[in-house]
JSON list of C-alpha atoms in Angstrom, two decimals:
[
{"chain": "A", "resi": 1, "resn": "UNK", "atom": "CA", "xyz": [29.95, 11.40, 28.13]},
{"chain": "A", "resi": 2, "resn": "UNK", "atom": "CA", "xyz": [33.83, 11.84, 28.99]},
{"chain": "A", "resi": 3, "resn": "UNK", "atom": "CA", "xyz": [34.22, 13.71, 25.55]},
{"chain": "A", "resi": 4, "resn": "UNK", "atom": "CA", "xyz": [31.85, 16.78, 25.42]},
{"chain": "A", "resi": 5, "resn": "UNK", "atom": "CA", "xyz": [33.24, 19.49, 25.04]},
{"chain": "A", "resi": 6, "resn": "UNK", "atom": "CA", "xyz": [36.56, 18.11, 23.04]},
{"chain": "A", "resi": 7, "resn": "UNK", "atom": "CA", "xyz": [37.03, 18.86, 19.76]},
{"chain": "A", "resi": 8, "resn": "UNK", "atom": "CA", "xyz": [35.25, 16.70, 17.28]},
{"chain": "A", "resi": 9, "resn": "UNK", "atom": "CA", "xyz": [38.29, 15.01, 16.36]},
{"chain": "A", "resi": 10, "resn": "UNK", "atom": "CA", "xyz": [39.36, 14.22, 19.55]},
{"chain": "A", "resi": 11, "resn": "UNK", "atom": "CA", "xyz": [35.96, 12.98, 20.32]},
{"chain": "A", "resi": 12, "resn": "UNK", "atom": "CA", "xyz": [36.08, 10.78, 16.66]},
{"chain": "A", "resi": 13, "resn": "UNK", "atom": "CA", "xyz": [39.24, 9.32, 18.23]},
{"chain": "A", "resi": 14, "resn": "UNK", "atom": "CA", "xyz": [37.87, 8.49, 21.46]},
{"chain": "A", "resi": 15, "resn": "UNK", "atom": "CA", "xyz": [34.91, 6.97, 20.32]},
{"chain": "A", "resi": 16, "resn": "UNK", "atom": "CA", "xyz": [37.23, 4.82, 17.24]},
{"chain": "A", "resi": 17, "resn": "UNK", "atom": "CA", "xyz": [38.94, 3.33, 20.36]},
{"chain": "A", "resi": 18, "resn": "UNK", "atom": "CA", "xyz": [35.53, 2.69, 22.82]},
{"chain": "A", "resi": 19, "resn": "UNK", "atom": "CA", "xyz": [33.36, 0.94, 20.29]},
{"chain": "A", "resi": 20, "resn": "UNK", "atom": "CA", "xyz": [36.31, -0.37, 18.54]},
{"chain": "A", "resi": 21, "resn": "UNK", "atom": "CA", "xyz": [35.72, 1.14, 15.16]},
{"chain": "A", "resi": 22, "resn": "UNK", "atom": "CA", "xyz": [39.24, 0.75, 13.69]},
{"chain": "A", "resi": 23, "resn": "UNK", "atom": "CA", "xyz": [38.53, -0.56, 10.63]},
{"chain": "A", "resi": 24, "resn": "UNK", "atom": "CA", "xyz": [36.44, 2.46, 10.01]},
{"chain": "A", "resi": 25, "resn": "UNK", "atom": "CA", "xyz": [38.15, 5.92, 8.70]},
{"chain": "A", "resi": 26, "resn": "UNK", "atom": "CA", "xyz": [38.29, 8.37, 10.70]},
{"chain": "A", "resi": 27, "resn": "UNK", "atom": "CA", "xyz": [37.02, 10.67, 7.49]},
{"chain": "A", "resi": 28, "resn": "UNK", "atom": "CA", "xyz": [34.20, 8.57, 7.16]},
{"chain": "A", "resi": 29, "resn": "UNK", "atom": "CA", "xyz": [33.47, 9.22, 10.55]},
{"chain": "A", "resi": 30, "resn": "UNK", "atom": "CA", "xyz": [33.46, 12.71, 10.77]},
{"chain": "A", "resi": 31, "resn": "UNK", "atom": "CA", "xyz": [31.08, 12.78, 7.25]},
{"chain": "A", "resi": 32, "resn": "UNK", "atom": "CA", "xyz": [28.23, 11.01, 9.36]},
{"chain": "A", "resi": 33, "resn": "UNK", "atom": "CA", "xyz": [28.98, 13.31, 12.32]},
{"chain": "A", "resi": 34, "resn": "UNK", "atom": "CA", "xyz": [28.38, 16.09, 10.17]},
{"chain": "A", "resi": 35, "resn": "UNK", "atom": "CA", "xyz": [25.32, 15.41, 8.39]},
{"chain": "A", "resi": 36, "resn": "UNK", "atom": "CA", "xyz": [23.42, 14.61, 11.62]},
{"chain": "A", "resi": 37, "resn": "UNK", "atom": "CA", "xyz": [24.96, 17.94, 13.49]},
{"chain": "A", "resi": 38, "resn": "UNK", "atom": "CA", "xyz": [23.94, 19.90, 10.40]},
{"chain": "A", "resi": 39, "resn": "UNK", "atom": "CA", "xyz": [20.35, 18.11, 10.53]},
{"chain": "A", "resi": 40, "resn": "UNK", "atom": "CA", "xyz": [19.69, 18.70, 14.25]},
{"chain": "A", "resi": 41, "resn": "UNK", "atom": "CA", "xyz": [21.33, 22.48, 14.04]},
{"chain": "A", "resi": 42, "resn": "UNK", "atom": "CA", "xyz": [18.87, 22.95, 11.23]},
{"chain": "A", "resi": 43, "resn": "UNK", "atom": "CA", "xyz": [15.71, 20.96, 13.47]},
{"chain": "A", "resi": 44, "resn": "UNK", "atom": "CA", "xyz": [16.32, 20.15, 16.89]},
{"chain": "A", "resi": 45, "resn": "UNK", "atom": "CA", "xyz": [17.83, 23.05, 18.29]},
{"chain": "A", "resi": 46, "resn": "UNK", "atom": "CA", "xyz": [16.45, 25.85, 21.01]},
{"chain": "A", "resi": 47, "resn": "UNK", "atom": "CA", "xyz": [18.32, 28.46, 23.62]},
{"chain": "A", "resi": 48, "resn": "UNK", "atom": "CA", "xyz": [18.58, 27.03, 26.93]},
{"chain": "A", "resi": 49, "resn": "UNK", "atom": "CA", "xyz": [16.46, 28.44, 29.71]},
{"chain": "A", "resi": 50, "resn": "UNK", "atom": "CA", "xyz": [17.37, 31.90, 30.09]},
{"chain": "A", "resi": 51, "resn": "UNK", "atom": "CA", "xyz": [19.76, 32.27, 27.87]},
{"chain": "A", "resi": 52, "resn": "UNK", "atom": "CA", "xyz": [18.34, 35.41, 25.68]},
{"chain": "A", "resi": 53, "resn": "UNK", "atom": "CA", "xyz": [17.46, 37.19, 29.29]},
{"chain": "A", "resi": 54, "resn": "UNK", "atom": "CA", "xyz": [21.12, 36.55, 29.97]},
{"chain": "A", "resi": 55, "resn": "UNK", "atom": "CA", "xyz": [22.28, 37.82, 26.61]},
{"chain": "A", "resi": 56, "resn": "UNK", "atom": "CA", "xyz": [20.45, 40.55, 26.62]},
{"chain": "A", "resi": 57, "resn": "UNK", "atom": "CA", "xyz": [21.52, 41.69, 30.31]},
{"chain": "A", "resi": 58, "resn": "UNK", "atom": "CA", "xyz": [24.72, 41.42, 29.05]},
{"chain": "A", "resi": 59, "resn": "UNK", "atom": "CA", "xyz": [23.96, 43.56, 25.94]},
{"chain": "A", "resi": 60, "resn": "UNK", "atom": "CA", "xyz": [23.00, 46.49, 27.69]},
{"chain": "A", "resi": 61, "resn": "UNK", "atom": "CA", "xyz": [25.36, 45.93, 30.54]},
{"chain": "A", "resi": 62, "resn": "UNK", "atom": "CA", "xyz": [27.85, 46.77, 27.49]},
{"chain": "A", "resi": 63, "resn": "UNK", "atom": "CA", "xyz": [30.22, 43.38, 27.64]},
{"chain": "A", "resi": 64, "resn": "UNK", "atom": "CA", "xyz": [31.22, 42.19, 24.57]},
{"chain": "A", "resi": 65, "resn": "UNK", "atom": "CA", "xyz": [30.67, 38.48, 23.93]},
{"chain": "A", "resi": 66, "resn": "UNK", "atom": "CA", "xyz": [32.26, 35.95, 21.63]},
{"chain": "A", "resi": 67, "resn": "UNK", "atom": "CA", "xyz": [32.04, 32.65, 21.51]},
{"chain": "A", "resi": 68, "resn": "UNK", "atom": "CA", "xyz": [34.84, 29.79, 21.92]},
{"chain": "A", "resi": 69, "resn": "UNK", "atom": "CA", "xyz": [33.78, 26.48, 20.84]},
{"chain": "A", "resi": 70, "resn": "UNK", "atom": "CA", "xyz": [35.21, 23.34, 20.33]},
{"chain": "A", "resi": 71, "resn": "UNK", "atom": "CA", "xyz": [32.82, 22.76, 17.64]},
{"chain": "A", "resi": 72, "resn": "UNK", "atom": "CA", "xyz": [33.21, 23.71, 13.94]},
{"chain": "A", "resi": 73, "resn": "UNK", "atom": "CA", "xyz": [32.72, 27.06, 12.43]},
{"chain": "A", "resi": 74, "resn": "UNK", "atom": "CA", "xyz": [30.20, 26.23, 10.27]},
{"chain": "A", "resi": 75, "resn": "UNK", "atom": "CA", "xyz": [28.20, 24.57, 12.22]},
{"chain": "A", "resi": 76, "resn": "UNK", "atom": "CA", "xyz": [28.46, 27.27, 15.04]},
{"chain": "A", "resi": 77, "resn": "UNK", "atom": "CA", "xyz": [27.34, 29.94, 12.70]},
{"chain": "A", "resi": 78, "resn": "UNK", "atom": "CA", "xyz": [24.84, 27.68, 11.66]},
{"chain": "A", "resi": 79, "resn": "UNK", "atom": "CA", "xyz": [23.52, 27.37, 15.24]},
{"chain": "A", "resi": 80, "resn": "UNK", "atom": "CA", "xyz": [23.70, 31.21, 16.19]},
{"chain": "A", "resi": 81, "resn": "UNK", "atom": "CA", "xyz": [22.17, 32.36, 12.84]},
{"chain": "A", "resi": 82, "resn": "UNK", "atom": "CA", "xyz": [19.04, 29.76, 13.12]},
{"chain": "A", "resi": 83, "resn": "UNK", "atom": "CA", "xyz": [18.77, 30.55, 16.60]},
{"chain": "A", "resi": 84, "resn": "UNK", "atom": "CA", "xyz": [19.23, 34.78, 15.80]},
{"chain": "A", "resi": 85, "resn": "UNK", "atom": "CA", "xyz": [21.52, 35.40, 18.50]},
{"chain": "A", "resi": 86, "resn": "UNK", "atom": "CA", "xyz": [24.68, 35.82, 15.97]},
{"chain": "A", "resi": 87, "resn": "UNK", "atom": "CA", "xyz": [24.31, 39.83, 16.75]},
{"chain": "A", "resi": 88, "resn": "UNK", "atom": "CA", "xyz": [25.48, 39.22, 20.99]},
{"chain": "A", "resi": 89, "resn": "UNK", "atom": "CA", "xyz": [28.73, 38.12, 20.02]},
{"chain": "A", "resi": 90, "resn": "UNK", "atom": "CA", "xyz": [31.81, 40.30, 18.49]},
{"chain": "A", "resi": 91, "resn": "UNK", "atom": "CA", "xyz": [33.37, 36.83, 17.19]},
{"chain": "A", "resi": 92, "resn": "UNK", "atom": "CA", "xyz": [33.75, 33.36, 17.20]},
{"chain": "A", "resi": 93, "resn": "UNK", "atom": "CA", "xyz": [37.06, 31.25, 18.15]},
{"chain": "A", "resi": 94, "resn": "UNK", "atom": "CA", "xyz": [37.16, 27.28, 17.37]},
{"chain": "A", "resi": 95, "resn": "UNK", "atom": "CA", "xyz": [39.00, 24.16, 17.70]},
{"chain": "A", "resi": 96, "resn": "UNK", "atom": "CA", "xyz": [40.32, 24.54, 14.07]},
{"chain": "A", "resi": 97, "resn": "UNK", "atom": "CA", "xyz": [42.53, 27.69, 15.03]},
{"chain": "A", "resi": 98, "resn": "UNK", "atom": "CA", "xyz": [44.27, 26.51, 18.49]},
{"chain": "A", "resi": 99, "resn": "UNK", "atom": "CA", "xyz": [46.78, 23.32, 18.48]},
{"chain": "A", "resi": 100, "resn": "UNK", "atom": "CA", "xyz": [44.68, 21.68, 21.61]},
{"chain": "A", "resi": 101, "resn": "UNK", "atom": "CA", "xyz": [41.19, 21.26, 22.18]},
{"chain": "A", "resi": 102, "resn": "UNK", "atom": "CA", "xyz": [39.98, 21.37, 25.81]},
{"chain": "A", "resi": 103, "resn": "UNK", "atom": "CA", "xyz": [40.54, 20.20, 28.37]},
{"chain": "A", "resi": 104, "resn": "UNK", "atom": "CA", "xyz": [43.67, 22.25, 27.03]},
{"chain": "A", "resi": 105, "resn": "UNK", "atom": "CA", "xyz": [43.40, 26.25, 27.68]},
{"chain": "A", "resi": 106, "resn": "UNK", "atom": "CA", "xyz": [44.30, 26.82, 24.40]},
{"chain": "A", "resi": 107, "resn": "UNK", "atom": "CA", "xyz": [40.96, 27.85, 22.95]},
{"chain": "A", "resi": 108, "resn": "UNK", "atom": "CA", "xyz": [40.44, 30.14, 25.77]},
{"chain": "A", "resi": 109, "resn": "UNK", "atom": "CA", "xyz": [43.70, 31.83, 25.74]},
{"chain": "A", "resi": 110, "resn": "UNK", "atom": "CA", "xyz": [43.14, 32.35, 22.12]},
{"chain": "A", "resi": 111, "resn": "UNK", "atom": "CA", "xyz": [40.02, 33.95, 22.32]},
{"chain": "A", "resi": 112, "resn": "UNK", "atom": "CA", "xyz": [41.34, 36.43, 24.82]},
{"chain": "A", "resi": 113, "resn": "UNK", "atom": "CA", "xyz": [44.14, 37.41, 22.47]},
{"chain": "A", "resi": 114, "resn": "UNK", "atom": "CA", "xyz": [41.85, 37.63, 19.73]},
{"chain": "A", "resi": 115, "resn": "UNK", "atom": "CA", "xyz": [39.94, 40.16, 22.06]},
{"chain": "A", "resi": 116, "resn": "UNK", "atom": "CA", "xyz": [42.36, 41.57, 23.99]},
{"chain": "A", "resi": 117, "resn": "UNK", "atom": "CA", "xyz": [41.44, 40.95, 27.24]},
{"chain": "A", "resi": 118, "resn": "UNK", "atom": "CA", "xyz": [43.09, 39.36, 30.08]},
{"chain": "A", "resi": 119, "resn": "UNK", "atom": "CA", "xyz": [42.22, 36.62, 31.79]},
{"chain": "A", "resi": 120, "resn": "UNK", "atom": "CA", "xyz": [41.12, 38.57, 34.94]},
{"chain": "A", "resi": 121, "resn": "UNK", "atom": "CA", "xyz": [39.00, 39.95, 32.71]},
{"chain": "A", "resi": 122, "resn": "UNK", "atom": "CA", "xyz": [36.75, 37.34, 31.21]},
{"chain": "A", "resi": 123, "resn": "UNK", "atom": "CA", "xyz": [34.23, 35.32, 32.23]},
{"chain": "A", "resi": 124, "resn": "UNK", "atom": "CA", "xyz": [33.58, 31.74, 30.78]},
{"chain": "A", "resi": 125, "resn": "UNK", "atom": "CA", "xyz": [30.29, 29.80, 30.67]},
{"chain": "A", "resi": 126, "resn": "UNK", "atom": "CA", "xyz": [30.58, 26.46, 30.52]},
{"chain": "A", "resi": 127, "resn": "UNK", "atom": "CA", "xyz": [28.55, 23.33, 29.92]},
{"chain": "A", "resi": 128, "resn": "UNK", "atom": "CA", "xyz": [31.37, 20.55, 29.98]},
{"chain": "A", "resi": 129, "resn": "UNK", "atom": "CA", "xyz": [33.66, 19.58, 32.90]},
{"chain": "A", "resi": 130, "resn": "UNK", "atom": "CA", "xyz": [36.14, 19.42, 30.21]},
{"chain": "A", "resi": 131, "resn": "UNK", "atom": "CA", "xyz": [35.63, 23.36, 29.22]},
{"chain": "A", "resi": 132, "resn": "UNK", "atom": "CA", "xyz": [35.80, 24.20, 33.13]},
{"chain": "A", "resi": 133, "resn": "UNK", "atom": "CA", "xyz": [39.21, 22.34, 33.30]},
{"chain": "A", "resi": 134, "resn": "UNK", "atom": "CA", "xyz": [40.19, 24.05, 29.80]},
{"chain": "A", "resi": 135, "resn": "UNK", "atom": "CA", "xyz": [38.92, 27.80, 31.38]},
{"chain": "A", "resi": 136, "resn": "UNK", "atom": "CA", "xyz": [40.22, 26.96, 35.37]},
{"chain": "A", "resi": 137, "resn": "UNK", "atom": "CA", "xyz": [43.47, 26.10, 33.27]},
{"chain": "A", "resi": 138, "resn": "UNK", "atom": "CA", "xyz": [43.80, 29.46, 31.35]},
{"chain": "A", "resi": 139, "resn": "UNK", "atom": "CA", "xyz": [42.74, 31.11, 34.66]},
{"chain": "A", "resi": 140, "resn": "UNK", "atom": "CA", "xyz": [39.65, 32.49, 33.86]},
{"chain": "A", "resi": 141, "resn": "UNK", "atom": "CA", "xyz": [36.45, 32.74, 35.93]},
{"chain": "A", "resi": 142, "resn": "UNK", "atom": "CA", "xyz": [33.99, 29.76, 35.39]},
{"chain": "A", "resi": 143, "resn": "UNK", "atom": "CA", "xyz": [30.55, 29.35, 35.68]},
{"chain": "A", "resi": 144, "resn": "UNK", "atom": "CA", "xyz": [28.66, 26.15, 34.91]},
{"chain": "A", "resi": 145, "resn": "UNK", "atom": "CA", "xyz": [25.79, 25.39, 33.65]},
{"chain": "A", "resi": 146, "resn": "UNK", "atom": "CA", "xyz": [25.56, 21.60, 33.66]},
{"chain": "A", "resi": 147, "resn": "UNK", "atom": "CA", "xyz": [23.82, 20.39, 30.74]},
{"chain": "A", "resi": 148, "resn": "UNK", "atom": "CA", "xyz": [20.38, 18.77, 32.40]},
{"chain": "A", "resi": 149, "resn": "UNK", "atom": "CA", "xyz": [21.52, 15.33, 31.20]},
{"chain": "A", "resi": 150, "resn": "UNK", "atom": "CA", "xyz": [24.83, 15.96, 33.43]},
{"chain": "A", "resi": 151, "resn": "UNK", "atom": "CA", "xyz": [23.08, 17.33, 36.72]},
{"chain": "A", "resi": 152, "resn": "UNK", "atom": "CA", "xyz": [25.69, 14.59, 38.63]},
{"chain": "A", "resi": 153, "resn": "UNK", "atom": "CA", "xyz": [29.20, 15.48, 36.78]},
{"chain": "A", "resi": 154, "resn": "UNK", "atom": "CA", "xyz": [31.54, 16.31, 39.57]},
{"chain": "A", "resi": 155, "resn": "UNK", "atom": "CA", "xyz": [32.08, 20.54, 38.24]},
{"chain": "A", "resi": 156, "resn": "UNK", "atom": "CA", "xyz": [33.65, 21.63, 41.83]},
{"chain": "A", "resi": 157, "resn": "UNK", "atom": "CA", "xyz": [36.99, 22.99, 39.53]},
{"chain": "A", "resi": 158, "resn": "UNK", "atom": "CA", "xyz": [34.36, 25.93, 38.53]},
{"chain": "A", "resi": 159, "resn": "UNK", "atom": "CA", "xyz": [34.23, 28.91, 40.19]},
{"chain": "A", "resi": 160, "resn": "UNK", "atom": "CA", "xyz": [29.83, 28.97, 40.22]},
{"chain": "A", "resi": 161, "resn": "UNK", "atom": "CA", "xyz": [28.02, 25.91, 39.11]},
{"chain": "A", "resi": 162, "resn": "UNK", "atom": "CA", "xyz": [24.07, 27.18, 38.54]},
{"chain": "A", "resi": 163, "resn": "UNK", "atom": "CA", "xyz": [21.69, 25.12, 37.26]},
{"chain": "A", "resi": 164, "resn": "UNK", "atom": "CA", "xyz": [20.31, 27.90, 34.93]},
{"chain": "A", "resi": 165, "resn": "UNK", "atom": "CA", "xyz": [21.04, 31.09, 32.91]},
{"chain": "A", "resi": 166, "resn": "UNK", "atom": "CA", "xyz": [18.50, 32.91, 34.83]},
{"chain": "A", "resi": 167, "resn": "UNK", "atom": "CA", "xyz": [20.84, 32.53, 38.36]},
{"chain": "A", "resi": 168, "resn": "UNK", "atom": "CA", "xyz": [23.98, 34.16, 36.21]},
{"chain": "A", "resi": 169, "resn": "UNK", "atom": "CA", "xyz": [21.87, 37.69, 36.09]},
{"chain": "A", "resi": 170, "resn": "UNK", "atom": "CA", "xyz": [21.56, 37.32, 40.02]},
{"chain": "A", "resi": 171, "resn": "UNK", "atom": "CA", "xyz": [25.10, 36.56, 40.04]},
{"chain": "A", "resi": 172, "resn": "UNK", "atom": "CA", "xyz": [26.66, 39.57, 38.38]},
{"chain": "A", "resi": 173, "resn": "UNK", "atom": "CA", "xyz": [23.79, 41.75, 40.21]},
{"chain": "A", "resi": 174, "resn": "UNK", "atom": "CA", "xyz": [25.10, 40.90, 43.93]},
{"chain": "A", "resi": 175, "resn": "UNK", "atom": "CA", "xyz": [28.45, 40.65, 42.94]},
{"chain": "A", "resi": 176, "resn": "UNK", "atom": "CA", "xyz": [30.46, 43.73, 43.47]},
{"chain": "A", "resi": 177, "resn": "UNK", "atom": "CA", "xyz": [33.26, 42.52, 41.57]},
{"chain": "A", "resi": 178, "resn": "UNK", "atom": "CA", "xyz": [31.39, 42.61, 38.28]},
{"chain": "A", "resi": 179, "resn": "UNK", "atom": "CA", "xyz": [32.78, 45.49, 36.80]},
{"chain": "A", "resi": 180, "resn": "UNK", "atom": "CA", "xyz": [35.86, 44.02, 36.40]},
{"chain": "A", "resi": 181, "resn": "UNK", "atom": "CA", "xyz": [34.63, 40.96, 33.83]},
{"chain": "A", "resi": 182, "resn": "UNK", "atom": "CA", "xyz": [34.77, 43.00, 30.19]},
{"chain": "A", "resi": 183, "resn": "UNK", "atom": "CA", "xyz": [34.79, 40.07, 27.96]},
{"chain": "A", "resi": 184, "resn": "UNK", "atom": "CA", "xyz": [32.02, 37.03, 28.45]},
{"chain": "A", "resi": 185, "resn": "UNK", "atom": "CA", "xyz": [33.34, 34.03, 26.87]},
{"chain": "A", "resi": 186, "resn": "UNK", "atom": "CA", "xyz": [30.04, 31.54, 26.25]},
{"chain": "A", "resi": 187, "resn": "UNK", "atom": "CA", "xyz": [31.33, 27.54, 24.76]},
{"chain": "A", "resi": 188, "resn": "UNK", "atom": "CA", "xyz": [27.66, 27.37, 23.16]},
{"chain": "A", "resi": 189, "resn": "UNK", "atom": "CA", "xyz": [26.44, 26.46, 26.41]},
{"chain": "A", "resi": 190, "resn": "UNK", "atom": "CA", "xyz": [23.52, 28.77, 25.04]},
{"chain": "A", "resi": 191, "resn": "UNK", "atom": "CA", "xyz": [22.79, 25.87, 23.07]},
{"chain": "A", "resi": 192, "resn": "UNK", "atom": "CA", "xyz": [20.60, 22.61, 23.83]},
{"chain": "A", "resi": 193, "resn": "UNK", "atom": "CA", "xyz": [19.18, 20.31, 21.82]},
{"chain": "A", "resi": 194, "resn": "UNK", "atom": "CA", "xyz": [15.71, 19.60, 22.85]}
]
């Protein structure tokens, strides 16, 4: 799908144009949307493969994470709270605070300002070839994690494509430039519906 990993309203907009829903509100839209992301946080939700080993590594390898998300607060919180993962990350940064959602940089670049890192300094895991644009963009290392219904997507912009969590442990254990990443920006790629 060309729009994961844009903002929802950008994705409301897209989809308004490809099934030709004109006549329909956008508001009205975005109500539906809702309910059914609030249903399947609440139901249908689990942490990728790997993902608490990785957070955990991470933990006690002492580098803060926060999240940046083009997804909605709410429904963010909702996900990291049900999921009881909410403790990794120092905060959250979403598409409601930044003019652009990716592929723009904006997100990222605000979350490093929020945290006051540079981007030398952060690392970004990504799901979406739109959020590897939006973190290649803001100049910020990027490693996928293709989501496993997007196993073909053409992610070469990122700096590591894995195809799981598990590999990124491996990856900051032979790399010697590791110390250098203080700040571990994740886009909820931590989070898969099943």
């Amino acid at each position: 799908d060309e729009y994961i990993g844009y903002s929802v309203t950008d994705t409301l907009k897209g989809y308004k144009t490809i099934y030709k829903l004109q006549t329909v509100p956008l508001k009205d839209l975005y109500t539906q949307r809702e309910t059914v992301m609030i249903r399947l946080l609440k139901t249908d939700l689990k942490l990728m493969p790997g993902a608490l080993a990785l957070l955990d590594y991470l933990y006690k390898k002492k580098m803060a994470m926060a999240v940046a998300s083009s997804g909605e607060r709410n429904y963010i919180k909702l996900g990291l709270n049900k999921l009881n993962i909410a403790h990794f990350f120092k905060n959250i940064t979403c598409v409601s605070e930044v003019k652009r959602g990716k592929p723009s940089p904006d997100l990222f670049i605000e979350a490093l300002r929020k945290n006051k890192v540079k981007a030398s300094e952060a690392i970004v895991f990504e799901d979406s070839l739109s959020g590897v644009k939006a973190a290649k963009k803001a100049k910020i290392f990027c490693i996928v994690v293709p989501s496993q219904n997007k196993q073909g997507n053409n992610y070469h912009q990122a700096d590591l494509v894995i195809d799981s969590l598990e590999k990124a442990i491996n990856f900051f254990e032979e790399n010697p430039t590791r110390e250098r990443f203080k700040l571990s920006l994740s886009v909820f790629v931590i989070l898969e519906k099943e």
